[in-house]
Short mmCIF file of C-alpha atoms in Angstrom, two decimals:
data_model
loop_
_atom_site.label_atom_id
_atom_site.label_comp_id
_atom_site.label_asym_id
_atom_site.label_seq_id
_atom_site.Cartn_x
_atom_site.Cartn_y
_atom_site.Cartn_z
CA MET A 19 0.09 -0.31 0.23
CA ILE A 20 2.47 2.32 0.73
CA LYS A 21 4.71 1.32 -2.52
CA LYS A 22 1.52 2.19 -4.12
CA TYR A 23 0.68 6.58 -3.25
CA LEU A 24 5.48 6.63 -3.00
CA ARG A 25 4.88 5.75 -7.01
CA LYS A 26 2.25 8.04 -7.90
CA PHE A 27 4.74 10.57 -5.96
CA HIS A 28 7.30 9.75 -7.81
CA LEU A 29 5.32 9.49 -11.15
CA TRP A 30 3.83 13.32 -10.35
CA LEU A 31 6.72 14.89 -9.17
CA GLY A 32 8.33 12.96 -11.91
CA LEU A 33 5.91 14.76 -14.23
CA ILE A 34 5.72 18.30 -13.10
CA THR A 35 9.83 18.82 -13.39
CA GLY A 36 10.75 16.31 -15.96
CA LEU A 37 11.36 19.17 -18.38
CA LEU A 38 13.20 21.33 -16.09
CA VAL A 39 16.13 18.25 -15.29
CA PHE A 40 16.31 17.18 -18.05
CA ILE A 41 17.58 20.56 -19.39
CA ILE A 42 19.53 21.42 -15.88
CA SER A 43 21.10 18.32 -16.43
CA ILE A 44 22.55 18.53 -19.96
CA THR A 45 23.40 21.97 -19.73
CA GLY A 46 26.21 20.80 -17.15
CA CYS A 47 27.21 18.50 -19.07
CA LEU A 48 27.73 20.66 -21.52
CA TYR A 49 28.99 23.33 -19.29
CA ALA A 50 31.56 20.85 -18.40
CA PHE A 51 33.88 20.30 -20.45
CA GLN A 52 33.51 25.06 -21.54
CA LYS A 53 37.13 24.93 -20.46
CA GLU A 54 38.86 21.90 -23.27
CA ILE A 55 36.63 22.95 -25.39
CA GLN A 56 37.33 26.89 -24.92
CA ASP A 57 40.75 26.37 -25.25
CA PHE A 58 40.47 24.29 -27.86
CA THR A 59 38.39 26.92 -30.26
CA ASP A 60 39.93 29.99 -28.93
CA GLU A 61 43.60 30.86 -30.18
CA TYR A 62 43.82 34.58 -27.86
CA ARG A 63 44.46 33.01 -24.72
CA PHE A 64 47.66 32.09 -26.13
CA VAL A 65 50.67 33.32 -26.46
CA LEU A 66 53.53 32.38 -27.71
CA LYS A 67 56.39 32.51 -25.10
CA GLU A 68 59.04 35.29 -25.44
CA ASN A 69 62.01 36.74 -24.23
CA LYS A 70 61.33 39.11 -23.53
CA ARG A 71 59.39 42.02 -19.64
CA ILE A 72 55.76 40.83 -18.81
CA LEU A 73 53.58 43.75 -18.53
CA LEU A 74 52.95 44.70 -15.38
CA PRO A 75 49.41 45.36 -13.85
CA SER A 76 49.80 49.24 -14.08
CA GLU A 77 50.23 48.50 -17.54
CA ILE A 78 48.04 46.19 -17.77
CA GLN A 79 44.91 48.04 -16.75
CA GLN A 80 45.75 51.63 -18.47
CA ILE A 81 46.03 49.84 -21.60
CA ALA A 82 42.22 47.86 -20.42
CA HIS A 83 40.90 50.87 -19.24
CA LYS A 84 42.19 52.63 -22.75
CA GLU A 85 40.19 49.59 -24.81
CA LEU A 86 36.87 49.75 -22.40
CA PRO A 87 36.32 53.23 -21.30
CA GLY A 88 34.16 53.54 -18.56
CA LYS A 89 34.61 50.83 -16.84
CA ASN A 90 36.17 49.53 -13.40
CA VAL A 91 39.32 46.18 -14.24
CA HIS A 92 37.48 43.53 -11.54
CA SER A 93 41.06 41.34 -12.13
CA ILE A 94 43.87 40.47 -13.66
CA LYS A 95 45.63 37.02 -14.02
CA TYR A 96 48.75 36.24 -15.38
CA TYR A 97 49.49 32.39 -16.42
CA GLN A 98 52.61 30.93 -16.30
CA ASP A 99 53.13 29.53 -18.88
CA ASN A 100 51.38 30.97 -22.62
CA HIS A 101 48.42 32.03 -21.96
CA SER A 102 47.45 35.53 -22.08
CA ILE A 103 46.29 38.03 -19.70
CA GLU A 104 42.79 37.95 -18.80
CA VAL A 105 41.15 40.87 -17.41
CA THR A 106 38.09 41.09 -15.76
CA PHE A 107 35.98 43.81 -16.04
CA TYR A 108 32.34 43.07 -13.77
CA HIS A 109 30.39 45.36 -12.10
CA ARG A 110 26.69 44.60 -10.74
CA VAL A 111 24.64 47.78 -10.90
CA PRO A 112 24.42 48.81 -13.33
CA PHE A 113 25.83 45.25 -14.72
CA TYR A 114 28.98 44.54 -17.12
CA TYR A 115 30.47 40.95 -17.17
CA TYR A 116 33.54 40.99 -20.06
CA ILE A 117 36.56 39.26 -20.79
CA MET A 118 40.19 40.57 -22.48
CA TYR A 119 42.42 38.63 -23.37
CA ILE A 120 46.23 40.64 -22.92
CA ASN A 121 49.05 39.76 -24.64
CA PRO A 122 52.10 39.98 -21.59
CA TYR A 123 54.35 41.11 -23.81
CA SER A 124 53.68 43.23 -26.44
CA GLY A 125 49.94 44.82 -24.73
CA LYS A 126 48.52 43.82 -27.76
CA VAL A 127 43.98 42.95 -26.69
CA LEU A 128 43.62 40.22 -28.72
CA HIS A 129 39.99 39.92 -27.81
CA THR A 130 37.03 41.48 -25.57
CA GLN A 131 34.41 38.71 -24.25
CA ASN A 132 31.09 40.36 -22.94
CA MET A 133 30.12 37.41 -20.72
CA GLU A 134 26.39 37.58 -21.43
CA LYS A 135 26.94 36.81 -24.39
CA GLY A 136 28.20 33.50 -26.81
CA PHE A 137 27.10 29.37 -26.15
CA PHE A 138 28.69 29.12 -22.62
CA PRO A 139 27.51 31.68 -21.63
CA PHE A 140 23.82 30.54 -22.43
CA ILE A 141 24.26 27.12 -21.78
CA LEU A 142 24.96 28.65 -18.47
CA LYS A 143 21.96 30.97 -17.98
CA GLY A 144 19.84 27.66 -18.81
CA HIS A 145 21.85 25.62 -16.41
CA MET A 146 22.06 28.20 -12.69
CA TYR A 147 18.31 29.91 -13.86
CA LEU A 148 16.69 27.60 -16.67
CA TRP A 149 16.74 31.40 -18.74
CA LEU A 150 14.63 33.04 -16.57
CA PRO A 151 15.88 36.27 -15.29
CA GLN A 152 17.69 35.52 -12.53
CA GLU A 153 16.23 36.69 -9.41
CA VAL A 154 13.04 33.71 -10.79
CA GLY A 155 15.11 31.52 -12.29
CA ARG A 156 17.62 31.02 -9.25
CA VAL A 157 14.15 29.51 -7.19
CA VAL A 158 12.38 28.00 -9.51
CA VAL A 159 16.07 25.87 -9.90
CA LEU A 160 16.14 25.49 -6.08
CA LEU A 161 12.44 24.44 -6.15
CA VAL A 162 13.20 21.72 -8.43
CA THR A 163 16.36 20.22 -7.04
CA LEU A 164 14.83 19.71 -3.72
CA LEU A 165 11.48 18.26 -5.46
CA PHE A 166 14.70 15.68 -7.40
CA SER A 167 15.87 14.83 -4.12
CA MET A 168 12.59 13.98 -3.82
CA ILE A 169 12.60 11.73 -6.62
CA VAL A 170 15.50 10.26 -6.27
CA LEU A 171 14.93 8.96 -3.04
CA SER A 172 11.73 7.72 -3.50
CA GLY A 173 12.56 5.98 -6.86
CA PHE A 174 15.02 4.39 -4.78
CA ILE A 175 13.17 2.87 -2.09
CA LEU A 176 10.66 1.72 -5.58
CA TRP A 177 13.35 0.89 -7.06
CA LEU A 178 14.58 -2.17 -3.73
CA PRO A 179 14.11 -5.29 -4.45
CA LYS A 180 12.33 -8.21 -2.14
CA ASN A 181 15.45 -10.45 -2.83
CA TRP A 182 18.13 -11.82 -3.88
CA HIS A 183 17.67 -13.38 -7.20
CA MET A 184 14.95 -10.14 -8.33
CA LEU A 185 18.21 -7.38 -7.22
CA LYS A 186 20.56 -9.76 -9.58
CA LYS A 187 17.39 -8.64 -12.42
CA ARG A 188 17.57 -4.90 -11.38
CA ILE A 189 21.20 -4.40 -11.34
CA TRP A 190 21.56 -5.61 -15.26
CA PHE A 191 19.52 -5.57 -18.00
CA LYS A 192 18.53 -9.10 -19.04
CA TRP A 193 16.94 -8.64 -22.69
CA LYS A 194 15.67 -11.95 -24.54
CA GLU A 195 14.31 -12.08 -27.98
CA ASN A 196 10.62 -12.16 -27.52
CA THR A 197 11.60 -9.08 -24.23
CA LYS A 198 8.94 -5.97 -25.13
CA TRP A 199 10.16 -2.53 -25.55
CA LYS A 200 7.84 -1.40 -22.74
CA ARG A 201 10.25 -4.03 -20.33
CA LYS A 202 12.89 -2.38 -21.63
CA ASN A 203 12.53 0.21 -21.34
CA TRP A 204 10.74 -0.04 -17.10
CA ASP A 205 14.32 -1.83 -17.11
CA ILE A 206 16.22 0.74 -18.89
CA HIS A 207 14.52 3.64 -16.35
CA GLY A 208 15.59 1.31 -13.24
CA ILE A 209 18.28 0.29 -13.87
CA ILE A 210 20.20 3.60 -14.64
CA GLY A 211 18.12 5.57 -11.75
CA PHE A 212 20.53 2.67 -9.45
CA TYR A 213 23.37 3.26 -10.90
CA SER A 214 23.05 7.73 -11.19
CA LEU A 215 21.80 7.70 -7.77
CA SER A 216 25.63 8.00 -5.76
CA PHE A 217 25.93 10.58 -8.54
CA SER A 218 22.60 12.13 -8.50
CA LEU A 219 22.74 12.54 -4.52
CA ILE A 220 26.37 14.99 -5.55
CA PHE A 221 24.94 16.75 -7.83
CA ILE A 222 22.30 18.27 -5.83
CA ILE A 223 23.79 18.78 -2.38
CA THR A 224 26.87 21.00 -4.54
CA GLY A 225 24.04 22.18 -6.93
CA LEU A 226 22.04 23.29 -3.08
CA VAL A 227 25.46 24.91 -1.86
CA TRP A 228 25.20 27.48 -4.24
CA VAL A 229 21.16 28.38 -4.25
CA MET A 230 20.54 27.84 -0.87
CA PRO A 231 23.45 29.78 1.37
CA ASN A 232 21.29 28.58 4.39
CA PHE A 233 21.68 24.62 3.20
CA ALA A 234 25.72 26.02 2.69
CA ILE A 235 26.48 26.56 6.09
CA TRP A 236 24.39 23.72 8.17
CA TYR A 237 26.25 21.65 5.72
CA HIS A 238 29.33 23.70 6.45
CA LYS A 239 28.38 23.06 10.13
CA ALA A 240 27.23 19.41 9.71
CA ILE A 241 30.72 18.15 8.63
CA GLY A 242 32.41 19.67 11.26
CA GLY A 243 33.30 23.35 10.21
CA GLU A 244 33.17 26.36 12.76
CA LYS A 245 34.73 28.80 9.95
CA SER A 246 32.16 31.05 8.33
CA LEU A 247 30.94 30.57 4.91
CA ILE A 248 30.38 34.75 4.29
CA TYR A 249 33.40 36.21 2.17
CA VAL A 250 33.99 39.50 3.33
CA GLU A 251 36.81 41.78 2.21
CA PRO A 252 38.38 43.02 5.12
CA VAL A 253 38.87 46.31 5.05
CA SER A 254 42.38 48.88 4.49
CA ARG A 255 43.35 51.37 7.11
CA TYR A 256 44.45 54.80 6.04
CA ILE A 257 48.48 54.89 5.99
CA LYS A 258 50.38 57.21 4.43
CA PRO A 259 50.52 54.83 1.35
CA ILE A 260 54.23 53.07 1.06
CA SER A 261 54.49 52.70 -3.32
CA LYS A 262 52.55 54.42 -6.19
CA GLU A 263 51.54 51.16 -7.89
CA PRO A 264 50.59 49.17 -5.10
CA LEU A 265 49.42 45.99 -8.08
CA ASP A 266 53.05 46.73 -9.24
CA ALA A 267 54.72 45.66 -5.80
CA ILE A 268 52.26 42.70 -4.64
CA TYR A 269 52.64 40.89 -8.65
CA HIS A 270 56.59 41.46 -7.90
CA GLN A 271 56.62 39.43 -4.68
CA TYR A 272 55.38 36.78 -5.93
CA ASP A 273 56.98 36.91 -9.07
CA SER A 274 60.69 37.80 -7.04
CA SER A 275 59.80 34.77 -4.41
CA ARG A 276 58.83 32.42 -7.22
CA ILE A 277 56.68 30.40 -5.58
CA ASN A 278 55.21 27.92 -7.59
CA PHE A 279 51.82 29.34 -9.11
CA ALA A 280 49.93 27.74 -12.00
CA GLN A 281 48.31 30.85 -12.16
CA ILE A 282 48.02 34.85 -9.91
CA GLU A 283 44.71 36.99 -9.57
CA LEU A 284 44.83 40.70 -8.91
CA HIS A 285 42.21 42.30 -7.61
CA PRO A 286 42.46 46.02 -7.52
CA PRO A 287 41.22 47.80 -4.42
CA GLU A 288 37.67 48.95 -5.15
CA SER A 289 37.71 51.21 -2.52
CA ASP A 290 39.07 54.04 -0.87
CA SER A 291 38.82 51.56 2.30
CA SER A 292 38.24 47.91 -0.22
CA SER A 293 42.04 46.00 0.54
CA ILE A 294 44.39 44.19 -2.66
CA SER A 295 42.84 41.02 -2.86
CA VAL A 296 45.18 38.33 -4.84
CA VAL A 297 44.76 34.37 -5.40
CA ILE A 298 47.47 31.80 -6.08
CA ASN A 299 46.22 29.10 -7.62
CA PRO A 300 48.70 26.14 -7.68
CA SER A 301 47.01 24.44 -10.64
CA TYR A 302 44.92 24.96 -14.11
CA ASP A 303 41.83 22.95 -13.91
CA THR A 304 40.78 22.99 -10.53
CA TYR A 305 40.15 25.76 -7.69
CA TRP A 306 39.98 24.29 -4.15
CA LYS A 307 43.92 24.46 -3.28
CA ALA A 308 44.12 27.99 -4.27
CA ASP A 309 45.11 30.22 -1.11
CA TYR A 310 43.04 33.53 -0.79
CA VAL A 311 44.99 36.50 0.38
CA TYR A 312 44.52 39.80 1.69
CA TYR A 313 46.81 43.79 1.80
CA ASN A 314 46.21 46.63 3.13
CA GLN A 315 46.01 48.77 -0.58
CA PHE A 316 47.86 51.41 1.95
CA SER A 317 51.33 49.92 4.29
CA LEU A 318 51.15 46.33 1.97
CA LYS A 319 50.79 44.51 5.04
CA GLU A 320 48.98 41.64 5.03
CA ILE A 321 45.54 40.53 6.78
CA ARG A 322 44.33 37.90 8.28
CA VAL A 323 39.92 36.94 7.89
CA ASN A 324 38.00 33.99 9.52
CA HIS A 325 36.44 32.85 6.51
CA ILE A 326 37.42 29.67 4.92
CA TRP A 327 38.29 31.74 2.09
CA GLY A 328 41.85 32.58 3.23
CA HIS A 329 44.63 30.95 2.95
CA TYR A 330 44.74 26.97 2.28
CA ARG A 331 46.83 25.64 4.88
CA ASP A 332 44.36 27.11 7.42
CA ALA A 333 41.14 25.21 6.11
CA HIS A 334 40.42 22.49 8.20
CA ALA A 335 38.15 18.88 6.18
CA ALA A 336 35.17 20.83 6.14
CA ASP A 337 36.82 24.11 4.70
CA LYS A 338 38.71 22.27 2.20
CA LEU A 339 35.57 19.82 0.82
CA LEU A 340 34.12 23.06 0.48
CA ARG A 341 36.41 24.36 -1.33
CA LEU A 342 35.76 21.96 -3.41
CA ASN A 343 31.88 21.95 -4.28
CA TYR A 344 32.39 23.30 -7.77
CA ASP A 345 35.79 21.03 -8.52
CA ILE A 346 33.05 18.19 -7.26
CA HIS A 347 29.75 19.51 -9.38
CA VAL A 348 31.73 19.33 -12.49
CA GLY A 349 33.66 16.69 -12.11
CA SER A 350 37.26 18.32 -12.18
CA ALA A 351 37.94 17.44 -9.06
CA LEU A 352 39.42 13.89 -10.57
CA GLY A 353 40.75 15.85 -13.22
CA ILE A 354 39.48 14.80 -17.17
CA THR A 355 38.58 11.88 -16.06
CA GLY A 356 36.26 13.14 -13.28
CA LYS A 357 34.62 15.26 -16.01
CA ILE A 358 34.12 12.75 -18.97
CA LEU A 359 31.66 9.84 -15.50
CA ALA A 360 30.04 13.70 -14.54
CA CYS A 361 29.60 14.27 -18.38
CA ILE A 362 27.85 10.89 -18.69
CA MET A 363 25.87 10.61 -15.89
CA SER A 364 24.29 13.79 -15.90
CA LEU A 365 23.00 12.50 -20.28
CA LEU A 366 22.12 9.57 -18.02
CA ILE A 367 19.68 12.00 -15.70
CA ALA A 368 19.05 13.57 -18.35
CA SER A 369 17.28 10.48 -19.52
CA LEU A 370 15.33 9.94 -17.10
CA PRO A 371 12.20 11.87 -16.94
CA ILE A 372 12.25 10.50 -21.04
CA SER A 373 12.33 6.40 -20.18
CA GLY A 374 9.49 7.93 -17.11
CA SER A 375 7.19 9.65 -19.07
CA LEU A 376 7.72 6.79 -21.73
CA ILE A 377 6.34 4.82 -18.96
CA TRP A 378 3.52 6.73 -17.27
CA TYR A 379 2.29 7.05 -21.17
CA GLY A 380 2.17 3.34 -21.73
CA LYS A 381 0.07 2.78 -18.39
CA TRP A 382 -1.94 6.46 -19.96
CA ARG A 383 -2.85 4.94 -22.86
CA LYS A 384 -3.33 1.41 -21.82
CA LYS A 385 -5.95 2.69 -19.44
CA SER A 386 -7.35 4.34 -22.30
CA ARG A 387 -7.68 1.36 -23.84
CA VAL A 388 -10.01 0.25 -21.63
CA VAL A 389 -12.25 3.13 -20.74
CA SER A 390 -12.98 3.72 -23.95
CA TYR A 391 -13.71 0.13 -24.67
CA PRO A 392 -15.48 -1.57 -22.36
CA HIS A 393 -16.56 -4.59 -23.94
CA ILE A 394 -13.43 -5.62 -24.91
CA ILE A 395 -12.39 -7.49 -21.59
#
């Protein structure tokens, strides 16, 4: 009796959210390989190495402001390899988001990308907001994610076999020549649902961390976290500036000390009280091991913070798991193998609303025939 009502619960939730789950899964699958695809197709992301001095942040800022006057430089990213320098222009109100690619030796602007346009921004908006206005889309995606978690758990309960003999039939396909397509579709739905269960829960949890801040705080505390998850930029107290070009001084500090990093991102202060934040990442493909360091823009002394976005060495296990959230969500935590696995699982999850709808359609069609032709019974 319980399973009877659970089937209806699973069915109707699936029918209500099926299309949206399909969109979120497919767009997530496509976005997982965004970096690899862009590195292959966008030549301006790379330059030939030259035996010349790399331009300093102050010089890059002048070039960037000349190219996009009136826009604020949010960050300047240097790479250790043959990448071009990436300058990000970002502002909330009025909103704009650009990334400019500059040759680190000549200062030539190679490309300026409006991050509101293009294939991958379109895919990301679909994944995060379903192409709705951001305020509305975020709520809809949150509700779909919560409902999908109920679908996954109810589906697992319905999948559970009564005995060992039934278990063997539910973990792999055992079709015969006379097996009908309805039975094959039912097996596809159940077996794919079983094997994608753990990945579905991982995608759900890591997704909720983004769209539901209270869940992120609860989750962090539940796994032993003590630091704050709320990003707060430390304040720079005014003293007589010790450098006319503080970004250059900080860049020299990291460059001269020869710290092993794959990329370093410098954020100019946005006001007289802002700090200069620097992100030093030892990896090109993941983000969780990055150091987030903050400096007084006048004294250039480091300012310590008590949230998880500080030095990696100060992060505890729970903090590291939250830092890993994005890398887990897209699969990059396990390298290219993890991305491929995440993509495959996203495709399998996207297939579940289709096979589930076909199961419902088959039952609905059967009932319709019974009602229309009662004399046949």
